[in-house]
Coordinates of C-alpha atoms in Angstrom, one line a residue:
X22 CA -23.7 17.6 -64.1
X23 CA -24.7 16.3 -67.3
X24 CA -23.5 19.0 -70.7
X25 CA -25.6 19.8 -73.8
X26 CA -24.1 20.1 -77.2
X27 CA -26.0 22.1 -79.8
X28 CA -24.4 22.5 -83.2
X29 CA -23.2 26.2 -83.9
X30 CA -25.4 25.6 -87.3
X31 CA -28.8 25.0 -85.3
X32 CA -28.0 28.6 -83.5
X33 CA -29.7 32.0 -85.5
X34 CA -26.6 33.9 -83.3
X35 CA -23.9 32.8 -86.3
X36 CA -24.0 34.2 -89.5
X37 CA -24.5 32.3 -92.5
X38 CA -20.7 32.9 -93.8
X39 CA -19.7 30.8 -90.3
X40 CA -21.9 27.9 -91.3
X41 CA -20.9 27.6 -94.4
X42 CA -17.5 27.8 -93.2
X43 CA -17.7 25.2 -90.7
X44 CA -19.6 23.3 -93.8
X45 CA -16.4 24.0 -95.7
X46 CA -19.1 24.5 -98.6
X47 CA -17.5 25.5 -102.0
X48 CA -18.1 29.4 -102.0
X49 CA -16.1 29.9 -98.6
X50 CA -13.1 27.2 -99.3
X51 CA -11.4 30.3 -101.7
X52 CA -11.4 32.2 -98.7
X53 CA -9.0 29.8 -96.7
X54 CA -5.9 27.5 -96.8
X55 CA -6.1 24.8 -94.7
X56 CA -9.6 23.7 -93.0
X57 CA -9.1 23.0 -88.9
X58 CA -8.3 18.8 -88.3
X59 CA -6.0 17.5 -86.6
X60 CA -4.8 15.5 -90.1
X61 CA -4.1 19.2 -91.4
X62 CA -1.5 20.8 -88.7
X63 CA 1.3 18.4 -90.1
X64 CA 1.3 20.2 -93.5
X65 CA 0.9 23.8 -91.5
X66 CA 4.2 23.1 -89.0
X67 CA 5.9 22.3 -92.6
X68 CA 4.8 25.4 -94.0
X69 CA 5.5 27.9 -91.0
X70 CA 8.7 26.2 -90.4
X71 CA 10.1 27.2 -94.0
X72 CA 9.1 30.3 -93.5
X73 CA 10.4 31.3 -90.0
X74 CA 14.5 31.8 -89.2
X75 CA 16.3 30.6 -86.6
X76 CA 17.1 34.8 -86.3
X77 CA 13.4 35.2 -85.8
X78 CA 13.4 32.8 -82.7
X79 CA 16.1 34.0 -81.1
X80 CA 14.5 37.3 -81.6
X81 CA 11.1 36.2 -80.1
X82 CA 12.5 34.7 -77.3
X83 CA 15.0 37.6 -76.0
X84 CA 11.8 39.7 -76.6
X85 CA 9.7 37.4 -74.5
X86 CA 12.0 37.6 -71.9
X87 CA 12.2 41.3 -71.8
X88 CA 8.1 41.3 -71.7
X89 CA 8.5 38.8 -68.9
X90 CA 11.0 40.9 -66.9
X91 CA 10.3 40.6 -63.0
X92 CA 8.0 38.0 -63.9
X93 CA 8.3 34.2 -62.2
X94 CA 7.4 31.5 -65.1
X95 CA 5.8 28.2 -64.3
X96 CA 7.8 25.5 -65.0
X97 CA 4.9 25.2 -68.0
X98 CA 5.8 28.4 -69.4
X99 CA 9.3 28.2 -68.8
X100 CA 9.2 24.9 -70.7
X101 CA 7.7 26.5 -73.9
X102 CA 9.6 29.7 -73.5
X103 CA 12.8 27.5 -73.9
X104 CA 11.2 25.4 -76.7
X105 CA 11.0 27.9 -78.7
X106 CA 14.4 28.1 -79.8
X107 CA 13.4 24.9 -81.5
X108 CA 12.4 24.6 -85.4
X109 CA 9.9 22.2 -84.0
X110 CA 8.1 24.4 -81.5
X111 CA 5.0 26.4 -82.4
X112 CA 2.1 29.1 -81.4
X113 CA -1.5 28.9 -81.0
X114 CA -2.9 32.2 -80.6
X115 CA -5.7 34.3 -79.8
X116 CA -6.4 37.5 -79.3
X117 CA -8.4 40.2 -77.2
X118 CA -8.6 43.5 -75.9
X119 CA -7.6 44.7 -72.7
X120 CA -11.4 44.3 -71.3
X121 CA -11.6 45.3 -67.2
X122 CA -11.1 42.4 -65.3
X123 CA -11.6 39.9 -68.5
X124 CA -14.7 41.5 -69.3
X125 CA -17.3 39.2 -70.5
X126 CA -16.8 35.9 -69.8
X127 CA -16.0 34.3 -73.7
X128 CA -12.3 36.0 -73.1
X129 CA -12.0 32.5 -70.6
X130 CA -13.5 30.3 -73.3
X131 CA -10.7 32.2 -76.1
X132 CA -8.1 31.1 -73.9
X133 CA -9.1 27.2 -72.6
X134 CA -9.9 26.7 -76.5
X135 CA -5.5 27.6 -77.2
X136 CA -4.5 26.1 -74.3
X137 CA -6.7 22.5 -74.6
X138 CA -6.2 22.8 -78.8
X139 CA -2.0 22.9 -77.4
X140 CA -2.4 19.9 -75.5
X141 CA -4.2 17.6 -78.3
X142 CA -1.7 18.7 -81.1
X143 CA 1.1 17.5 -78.5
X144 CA -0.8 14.1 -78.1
X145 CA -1.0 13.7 -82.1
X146 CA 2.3 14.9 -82.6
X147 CA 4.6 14.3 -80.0
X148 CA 7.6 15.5 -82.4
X149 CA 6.5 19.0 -82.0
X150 CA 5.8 21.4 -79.7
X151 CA 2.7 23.4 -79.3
X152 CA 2.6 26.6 -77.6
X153 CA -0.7 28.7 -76.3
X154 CA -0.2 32.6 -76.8
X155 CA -2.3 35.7 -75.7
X156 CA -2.2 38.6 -78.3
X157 CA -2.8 41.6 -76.0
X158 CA -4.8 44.3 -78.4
X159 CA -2.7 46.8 -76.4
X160 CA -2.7 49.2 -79.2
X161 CA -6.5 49.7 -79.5
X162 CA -8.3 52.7 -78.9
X163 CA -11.7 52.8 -78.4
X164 CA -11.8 52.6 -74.4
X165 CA -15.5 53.0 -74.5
X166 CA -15.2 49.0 -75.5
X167 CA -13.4 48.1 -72.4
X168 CA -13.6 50.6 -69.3
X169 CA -16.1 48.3 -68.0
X170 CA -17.5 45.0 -66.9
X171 CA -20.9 43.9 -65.7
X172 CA -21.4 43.0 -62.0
X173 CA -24.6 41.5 -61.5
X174 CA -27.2 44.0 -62.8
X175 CA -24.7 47.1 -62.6
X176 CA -21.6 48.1 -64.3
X177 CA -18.0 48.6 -62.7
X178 CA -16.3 51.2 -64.8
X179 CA -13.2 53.3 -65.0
X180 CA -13.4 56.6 -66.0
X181 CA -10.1 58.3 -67.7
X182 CA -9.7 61.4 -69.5
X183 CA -6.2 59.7 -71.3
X184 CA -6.1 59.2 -74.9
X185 CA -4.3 56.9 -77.3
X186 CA -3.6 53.5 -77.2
X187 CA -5.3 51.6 -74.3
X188 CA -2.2 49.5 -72.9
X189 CA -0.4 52.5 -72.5
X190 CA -3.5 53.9 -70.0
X191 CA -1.9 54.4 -66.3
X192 CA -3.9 52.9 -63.7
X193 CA -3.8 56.4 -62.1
X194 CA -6.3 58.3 -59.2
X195 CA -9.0 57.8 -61.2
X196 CA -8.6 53.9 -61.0
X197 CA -9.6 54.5 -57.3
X198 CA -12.9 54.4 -57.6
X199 CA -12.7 51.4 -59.5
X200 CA -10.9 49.9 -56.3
X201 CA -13.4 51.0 -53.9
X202 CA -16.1 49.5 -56.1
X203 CA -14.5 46.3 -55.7
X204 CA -14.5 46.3 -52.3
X205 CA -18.0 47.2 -51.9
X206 CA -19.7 44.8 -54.6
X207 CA -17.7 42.0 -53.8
X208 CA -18.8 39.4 -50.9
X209 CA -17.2 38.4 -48.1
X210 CA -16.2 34.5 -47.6
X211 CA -13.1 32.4 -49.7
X212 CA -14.2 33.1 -53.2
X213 CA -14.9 37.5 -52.8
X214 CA -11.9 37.2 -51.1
X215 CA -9.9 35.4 -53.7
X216 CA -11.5 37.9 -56.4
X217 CA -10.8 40.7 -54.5
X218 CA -7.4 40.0 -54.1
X219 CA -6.6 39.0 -57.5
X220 CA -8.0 42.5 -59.2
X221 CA -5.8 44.6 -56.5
X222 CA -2.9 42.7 -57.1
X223 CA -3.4 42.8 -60.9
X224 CA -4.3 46.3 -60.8
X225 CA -1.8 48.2 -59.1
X226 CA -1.3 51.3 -58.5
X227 CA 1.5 53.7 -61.1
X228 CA 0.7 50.3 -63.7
X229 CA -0.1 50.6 -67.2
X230 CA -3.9 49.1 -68.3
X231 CA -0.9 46.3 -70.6
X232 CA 0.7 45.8 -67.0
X233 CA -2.1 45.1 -65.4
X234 CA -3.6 42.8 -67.5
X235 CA -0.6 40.6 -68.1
X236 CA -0.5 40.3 -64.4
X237 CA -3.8 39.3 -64.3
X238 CA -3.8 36.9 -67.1
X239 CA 0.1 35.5 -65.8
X240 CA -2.0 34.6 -62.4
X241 CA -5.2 32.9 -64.5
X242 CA -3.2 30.7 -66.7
X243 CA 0.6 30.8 -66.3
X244 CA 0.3 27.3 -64.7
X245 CA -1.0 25.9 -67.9
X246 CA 2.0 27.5 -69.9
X247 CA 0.1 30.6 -71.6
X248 CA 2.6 32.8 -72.6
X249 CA 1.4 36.3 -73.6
X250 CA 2.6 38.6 -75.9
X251 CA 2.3 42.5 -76.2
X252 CA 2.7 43.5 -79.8
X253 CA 3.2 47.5 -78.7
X254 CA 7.4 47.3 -78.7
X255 CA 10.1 47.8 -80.7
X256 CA 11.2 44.4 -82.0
X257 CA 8.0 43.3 -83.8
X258 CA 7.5 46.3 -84.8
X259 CA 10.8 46.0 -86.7
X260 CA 9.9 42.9 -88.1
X261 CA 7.2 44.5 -89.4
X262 CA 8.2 47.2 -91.4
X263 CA 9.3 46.1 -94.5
X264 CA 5.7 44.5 -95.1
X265 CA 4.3 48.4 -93.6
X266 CA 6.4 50.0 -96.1
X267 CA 5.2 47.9 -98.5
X268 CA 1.6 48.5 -97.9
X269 CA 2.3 52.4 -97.4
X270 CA 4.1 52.3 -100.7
X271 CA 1.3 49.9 -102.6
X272 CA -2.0 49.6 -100.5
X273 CA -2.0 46.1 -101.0
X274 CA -4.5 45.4 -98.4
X275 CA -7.4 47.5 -99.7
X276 CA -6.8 46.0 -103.5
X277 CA -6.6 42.2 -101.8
X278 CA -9.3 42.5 -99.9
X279 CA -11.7 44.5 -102.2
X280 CA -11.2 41.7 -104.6
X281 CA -12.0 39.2 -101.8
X282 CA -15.5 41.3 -100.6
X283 CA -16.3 40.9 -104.6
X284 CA -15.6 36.8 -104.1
X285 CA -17.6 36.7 -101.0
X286 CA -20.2 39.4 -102.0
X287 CA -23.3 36.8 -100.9
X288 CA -22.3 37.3 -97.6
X289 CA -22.0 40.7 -95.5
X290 CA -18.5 41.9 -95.1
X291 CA -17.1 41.9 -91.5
X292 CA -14.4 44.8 -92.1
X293 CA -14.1 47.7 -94.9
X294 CA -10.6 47.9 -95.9
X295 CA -9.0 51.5 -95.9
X296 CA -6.5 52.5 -98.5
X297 CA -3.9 53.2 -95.7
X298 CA -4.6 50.3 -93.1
X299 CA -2.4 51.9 -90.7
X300 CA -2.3 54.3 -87.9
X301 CA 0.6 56.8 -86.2
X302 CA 1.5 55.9 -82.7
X303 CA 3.0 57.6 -79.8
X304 CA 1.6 57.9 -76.2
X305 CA -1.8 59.7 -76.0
X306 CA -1.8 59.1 -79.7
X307 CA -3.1 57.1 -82.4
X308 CA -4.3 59.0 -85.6
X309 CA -5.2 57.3 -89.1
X310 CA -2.6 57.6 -91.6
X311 CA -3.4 58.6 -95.1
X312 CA -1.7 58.8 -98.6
X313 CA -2.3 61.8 -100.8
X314 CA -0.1 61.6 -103.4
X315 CA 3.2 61.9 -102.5
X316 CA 2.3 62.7 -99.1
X317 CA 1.2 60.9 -96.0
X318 CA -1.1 62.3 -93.7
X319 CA -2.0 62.3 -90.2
X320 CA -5.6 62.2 -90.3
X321 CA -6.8 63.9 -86.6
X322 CA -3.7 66.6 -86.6
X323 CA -3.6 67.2 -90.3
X324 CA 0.5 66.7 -90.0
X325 CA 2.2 66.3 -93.2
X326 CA 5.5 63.9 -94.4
X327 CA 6.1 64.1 -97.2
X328 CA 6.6 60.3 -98.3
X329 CA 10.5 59.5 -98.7
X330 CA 10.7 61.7 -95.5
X331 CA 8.3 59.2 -93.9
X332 CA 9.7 55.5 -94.5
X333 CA 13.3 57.4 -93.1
X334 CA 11.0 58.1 -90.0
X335 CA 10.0 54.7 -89.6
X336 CA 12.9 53.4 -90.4
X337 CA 14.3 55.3 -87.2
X338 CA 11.4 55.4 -85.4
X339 CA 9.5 51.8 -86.5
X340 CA 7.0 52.0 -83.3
X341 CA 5.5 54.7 -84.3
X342 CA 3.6 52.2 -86.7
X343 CA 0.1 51.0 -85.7
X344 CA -1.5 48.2 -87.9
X345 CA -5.6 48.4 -87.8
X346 CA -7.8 45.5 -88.1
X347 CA -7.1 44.1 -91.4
X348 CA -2.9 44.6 -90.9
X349 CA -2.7 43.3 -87.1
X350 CA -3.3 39.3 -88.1
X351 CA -0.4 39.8 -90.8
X352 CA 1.8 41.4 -87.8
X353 CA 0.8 38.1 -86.0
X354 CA 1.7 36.0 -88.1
X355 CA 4.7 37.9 -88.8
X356 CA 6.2 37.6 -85.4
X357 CA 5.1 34.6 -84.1
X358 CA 5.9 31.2 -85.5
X359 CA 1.5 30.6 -85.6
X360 CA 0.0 27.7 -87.2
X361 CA -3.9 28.6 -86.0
X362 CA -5.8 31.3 -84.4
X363 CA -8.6 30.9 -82.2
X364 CA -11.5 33.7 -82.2
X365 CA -15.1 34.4 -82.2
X366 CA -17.8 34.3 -85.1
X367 CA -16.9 38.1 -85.8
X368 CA -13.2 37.4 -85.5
X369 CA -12.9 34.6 -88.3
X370 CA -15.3 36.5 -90.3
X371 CA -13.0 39.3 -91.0
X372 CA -9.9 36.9 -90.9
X373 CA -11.5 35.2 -94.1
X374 CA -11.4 38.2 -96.1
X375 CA -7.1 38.5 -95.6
X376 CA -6.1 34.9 -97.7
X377 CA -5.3 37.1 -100.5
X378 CA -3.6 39.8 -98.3
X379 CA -1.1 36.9 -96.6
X380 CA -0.4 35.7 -100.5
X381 CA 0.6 39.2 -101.6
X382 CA 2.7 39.6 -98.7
X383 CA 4.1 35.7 -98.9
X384 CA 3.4 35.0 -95.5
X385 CA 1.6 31.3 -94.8
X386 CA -1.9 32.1 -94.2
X387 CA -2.9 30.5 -90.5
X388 CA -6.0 28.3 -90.1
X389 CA -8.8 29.8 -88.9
X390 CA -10.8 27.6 -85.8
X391 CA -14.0 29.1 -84.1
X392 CA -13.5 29.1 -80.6
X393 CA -15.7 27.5 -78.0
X394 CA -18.8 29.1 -76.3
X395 CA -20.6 28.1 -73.1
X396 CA -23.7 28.2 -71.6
X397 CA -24.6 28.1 -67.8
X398 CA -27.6 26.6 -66.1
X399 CA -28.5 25.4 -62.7
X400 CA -29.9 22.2 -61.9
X401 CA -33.1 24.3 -60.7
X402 CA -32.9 26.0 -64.3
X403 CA -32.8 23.1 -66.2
X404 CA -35.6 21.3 -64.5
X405 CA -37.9 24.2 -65.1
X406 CA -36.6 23.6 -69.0
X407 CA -37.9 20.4 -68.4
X408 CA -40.4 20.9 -67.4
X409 CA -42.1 23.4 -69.5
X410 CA -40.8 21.2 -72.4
X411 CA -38.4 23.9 -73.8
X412 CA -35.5 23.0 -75.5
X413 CA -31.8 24.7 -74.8
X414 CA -31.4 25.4 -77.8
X415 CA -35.1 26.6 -78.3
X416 CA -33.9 29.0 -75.6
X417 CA -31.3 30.7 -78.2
X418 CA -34.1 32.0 -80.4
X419 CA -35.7 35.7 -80.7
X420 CA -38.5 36.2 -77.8
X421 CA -41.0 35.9 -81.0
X422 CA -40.0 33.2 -82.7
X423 CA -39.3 31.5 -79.0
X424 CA -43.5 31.8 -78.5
X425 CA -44.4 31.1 -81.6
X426 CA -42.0 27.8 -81.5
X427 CA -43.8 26.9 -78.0
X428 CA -47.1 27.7 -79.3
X429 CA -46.4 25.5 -82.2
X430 CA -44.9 22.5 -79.7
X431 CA -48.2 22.6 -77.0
X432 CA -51.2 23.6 -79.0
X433 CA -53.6 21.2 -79.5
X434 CA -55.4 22.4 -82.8
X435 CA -52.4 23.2 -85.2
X436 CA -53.7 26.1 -87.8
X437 CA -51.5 24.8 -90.5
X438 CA -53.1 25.9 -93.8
X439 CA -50.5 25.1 -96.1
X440 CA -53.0 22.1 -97.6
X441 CA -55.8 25.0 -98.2
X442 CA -53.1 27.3 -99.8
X443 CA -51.8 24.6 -102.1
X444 CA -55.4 23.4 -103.3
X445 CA -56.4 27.5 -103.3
X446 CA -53.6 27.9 -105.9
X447 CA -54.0 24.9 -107.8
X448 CA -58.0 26.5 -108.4
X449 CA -56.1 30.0 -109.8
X450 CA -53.4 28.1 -111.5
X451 CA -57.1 26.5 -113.7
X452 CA -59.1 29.9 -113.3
X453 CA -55.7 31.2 -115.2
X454 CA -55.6 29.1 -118.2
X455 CA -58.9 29.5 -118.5
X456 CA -58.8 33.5 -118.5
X457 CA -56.4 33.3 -121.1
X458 CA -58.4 31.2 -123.3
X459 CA -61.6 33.9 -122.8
X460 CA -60.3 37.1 -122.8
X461 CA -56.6 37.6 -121.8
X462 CA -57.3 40.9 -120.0
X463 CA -59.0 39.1 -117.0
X464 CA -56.1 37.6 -115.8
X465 CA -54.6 40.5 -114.2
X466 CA -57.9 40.2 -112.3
X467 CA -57.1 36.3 -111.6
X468 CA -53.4 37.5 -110.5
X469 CA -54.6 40.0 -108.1
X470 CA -57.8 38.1 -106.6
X471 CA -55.1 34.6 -106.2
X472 CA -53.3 37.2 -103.8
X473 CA -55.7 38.8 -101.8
X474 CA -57.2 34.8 -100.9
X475 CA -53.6 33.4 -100.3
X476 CA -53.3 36.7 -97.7
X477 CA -56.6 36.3 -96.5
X478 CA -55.4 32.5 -95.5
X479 CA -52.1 33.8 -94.0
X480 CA -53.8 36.4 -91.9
X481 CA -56.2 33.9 -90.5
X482 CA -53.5 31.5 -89.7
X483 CA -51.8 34.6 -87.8
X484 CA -55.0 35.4 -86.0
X485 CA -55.7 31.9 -84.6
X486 CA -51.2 31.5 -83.8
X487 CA -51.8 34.7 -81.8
X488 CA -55.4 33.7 -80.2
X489 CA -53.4 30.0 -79.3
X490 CA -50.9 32.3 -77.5
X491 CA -53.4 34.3 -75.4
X492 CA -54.9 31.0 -74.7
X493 CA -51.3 29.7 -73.0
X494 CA -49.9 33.2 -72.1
X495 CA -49.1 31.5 -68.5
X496 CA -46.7 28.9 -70.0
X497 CA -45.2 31.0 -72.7
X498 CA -44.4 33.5 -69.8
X499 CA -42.7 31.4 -67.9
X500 CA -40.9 30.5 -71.1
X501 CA -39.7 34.0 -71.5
X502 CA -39.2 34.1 -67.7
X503 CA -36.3 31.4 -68.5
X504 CA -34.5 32.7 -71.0
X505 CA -33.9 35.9 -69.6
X506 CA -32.4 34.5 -66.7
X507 CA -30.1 32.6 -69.4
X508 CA -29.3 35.1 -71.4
X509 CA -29.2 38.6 -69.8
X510 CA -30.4 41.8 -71.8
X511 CA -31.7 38.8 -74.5
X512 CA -27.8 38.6 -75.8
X513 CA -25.8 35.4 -75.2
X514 CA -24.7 35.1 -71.9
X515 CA -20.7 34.9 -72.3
X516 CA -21.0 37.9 -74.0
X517 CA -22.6 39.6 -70.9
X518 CA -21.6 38.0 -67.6
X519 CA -17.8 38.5 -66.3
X520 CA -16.2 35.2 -65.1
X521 CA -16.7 36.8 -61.4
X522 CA -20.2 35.6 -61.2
X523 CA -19.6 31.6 -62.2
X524 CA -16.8 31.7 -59.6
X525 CA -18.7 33.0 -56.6
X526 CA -21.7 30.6 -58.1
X527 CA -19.5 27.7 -58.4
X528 CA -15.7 28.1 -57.5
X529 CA -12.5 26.4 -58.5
X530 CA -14.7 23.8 -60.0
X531 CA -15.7 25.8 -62.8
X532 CA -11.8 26.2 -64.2
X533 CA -11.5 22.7 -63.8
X534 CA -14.8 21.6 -65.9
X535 CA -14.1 24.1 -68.7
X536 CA -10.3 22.7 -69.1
X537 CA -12.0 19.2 -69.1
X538 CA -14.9 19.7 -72.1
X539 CA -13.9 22.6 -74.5
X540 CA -12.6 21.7 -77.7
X541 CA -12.3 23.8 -80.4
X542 CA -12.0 21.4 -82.9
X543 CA -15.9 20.3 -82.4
X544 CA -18.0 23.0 -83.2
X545 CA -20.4 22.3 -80.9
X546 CA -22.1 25.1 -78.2
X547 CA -22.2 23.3 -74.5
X548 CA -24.6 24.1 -72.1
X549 CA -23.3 23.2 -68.7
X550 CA -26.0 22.5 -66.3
X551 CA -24.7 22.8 -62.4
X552 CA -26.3 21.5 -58.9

């Protein structure tokens, strides 16, 4: 079962900030502290260590434990859960939302990338210890984003009227027809059966949509000591609000990061800061908070405080605090003793524009490492690759540029005119001088009639590319055929396809052959090829 590795560069999928990150050219380096090596996490355990207290730790851990309540631990997680009393011990992190079921499959490849980064820092540096965390995005809420997850052509979703933050959501009567569907769409034999009866455990009846996917997570990967963490309580939050008060009273996010959107403005912004990057919380609840003056302002309800009134509320009530997009990685970072995070394209894209936030705040900025993705393909799959003579990674390209790519590989008469053009212009470039020398008015007419050849050329090169694709229509269809078996809907295929399916297609095995090939420290996307 042989793997392909393309280079995330080769891929049109990844912006051009993400290359030139992973390129660590000179105009993205501002944008971060420490590259991802393994040479690097030495000076970023030294760093995180002098800036988080033994009080911190003993926090973290009595709040773990109180997360974990009812809970058995793995001797794994147990392990790290102890460690991390330690001055020594550290986190790995990523983060997702609350997606049914996992959602699309990249939520697995998040969490092998933490756990597999965890166990090569521990071969490197046996004097630490390297912990893999889950940030649960309990407090999001756009449920649109998660209600569902894709079945083989059709979608399982859960309707719910509640409102608010998502992890609060009780899995309540209308979860029932979520249950039924299960039971339906699944198959009969080992693996339905194992699905089946890891969503109704997970999802329980009277849970919250936080409770159930803890469970479900704690089942997936507590035997590989992934600990996972649910910012929505009132320790972190805590923690956290001398740096909320702080943004509340100066906005410090929306001056750091406009600054940084000026510094990066070649490439296309991944978040737009607010002035208030914070929202009010309480169940069925989360409303933007804005300052007018002396005032703060909930945005939905129009509710008033006026703003010494509204620090003594959070200072009484410090859950009642939400941080958005551009304040949850400093919350992060805040509570847990993190030297990396682990995300998607989109994910570091937005990360890089908080280096200047972190400084403001004095909080050690974490390094930033593009988690792994994953193609699947059959044996039968790849043999039709073969023979068609398509590339993988030809396979990644726009259904246009795919043709045109295969027209270009299997014609036999290549319209290439570029020869023609060059002498065409080099006959203008002397028709030009020697306009100039005449009568200077004709060479507008020199200008324009240089144009209307070189098009001329270019639309004839078109008409033949498109006359070479009638000519192998059969091919090229089969071609197309391919890739959208590859890549449903013509998206990536972990961004579609819920875990479900590979495990039905292929079993425990699966698990096992992620664990042994992702590493986030090679930037590389694998395409897995199966018999």
């Amino acid at each position: 079962m042989p793997t392909d590795c393309i280079d995330y560069r080769e891929l049109p999928q990844f912006s051009e900030l993400i290359r030139d990150y992973l390129d660590q050219k000179a105009s993205v380096q501002p944008l971060y502290h420490r590259f991802p090596s393994l040479s690097h996490f030495e000076a970023q355990c030294q760093e995180k260590a002098a800036h988080y207290s033994t009080a911190q730790r003993e926090g973290l851990v009595t709040e773990w434990r109180r997360q974990y309540k009812g809970f058995k631990l793995s001797e794994a997680s147990e392990a790290h859960l102890n460690a991390l009393h330690e001055p020594t011990t550290f986190t790995i992190t990523t983060g997702h939302q609350l997606n049914l079921f996992t959602g699309p499959v990249f939520f697995w490849y998040k969490i092998i990338s933490v756990i597999n980064l965890c166990k090569s820092l521990q071969k490197t540096y046996p004097h630490y210890r390297f912990v893999p965390v889950y940030w649960m995005a309990t407090e999001d809420h756009d449920f649109e984003e998660i209600q569902s997850f894709r079945w083989g052509d059709e979608k399982i979703t859960w309707n719910s009227t509640q409102q608010g933050a998502v992890g609060r959501f009780v899995l309540d009567a209308s979860f029932e027809e979520v249950r039924n569907r299960i039971n339906t769409s699944f198959p009969e034999g080992e693996r339905g059966q194992f699905l089946k009866t890891l969503f109704h455990t997970s999802y329980a009846e009277g849970r919250t949509l936080a409770e159930a996917t803890r469970y479900l997570v704690h089942q997936l990967f507590d035997q590989e000591g992934l600990l996972i963490f649910d910012g929505d309580q009132t320790w972190g939050k805590t923690a956290f609000l001398p740096f909320a008060l702080r943004e509340i009273q100066e906005q410090i996010t929306h001056q750091a990061t406009q600054e940084t959107r000026e510094q990066m403005s070649s490439y296309k912004a991944q978040v737009n800061p607010r002035e208030l990057n914070l929202f009010y919380l309480e169940t069925g609840i989360r409303e933007r908070l804005t300052r007018e003056g002396d005032w703060i302002v909930r945005h939905d309800s129009g509710i008033r405080y006026a703003l010494d009134d509204f620090k003594r509320h959070c200072q009484e009530q410090p859950d009642c605090l939400s941080p958005n997009v551009l304040l949850r990685p400093l919350y992060q970072e805040i509570v847990l003793p993190n030297l990396a995070y682990i995300g998607g394209g989109g994910e570091i894209a937005y990360w890089l524009q908080l280096k200047k936030q972190f400084q403001q705040f004095e909080v050690p900025f974490p390094m930033l490492i593009l988690r792994n993705s994953v193609l699947h393909a059959t044996a039968k799959q790849a043999k039709k690759a073969a023979k068609l003579d398509v590339a993988f990674a030809d396979l990644f390209l726009s259904a246009s540029d795919l043709r045109t790519r295969m027209v270009q590989k299997i014609q036999t008469v290549h319209y290439d005119f570029t020869a023609q053009k060059n002498v065409l212009q080099e006959q203008f470039a002397a028709l030009e001088k020697l306009a100039v020398q005449t009568d200077p008015s004709f060479l507008g007419a020199v200008k324009a009639q240089t144009h209307k050849q070189l098009k001329g050329l270019e639309h004839l090169e078109k008409k033949l590319l498109r006359a070479e694709k009638k000519k192998h229509e059969v091919h090229l269809n089969a071609v197309e055929a391919l890739q959208l078996e590859l890549f449903p809907h013509r998206g990536l295929q972990e961004r579609t396809v819920n875990f479900s399916s590979f495990y039905l297609s292929f079993g425990p095995e699966w698990m096992t052959r992620l664990y042994a090939e992702l590493d986030p420290l090679h930037p590389y996307f694998s395409v897995m090829v199966w018999d």
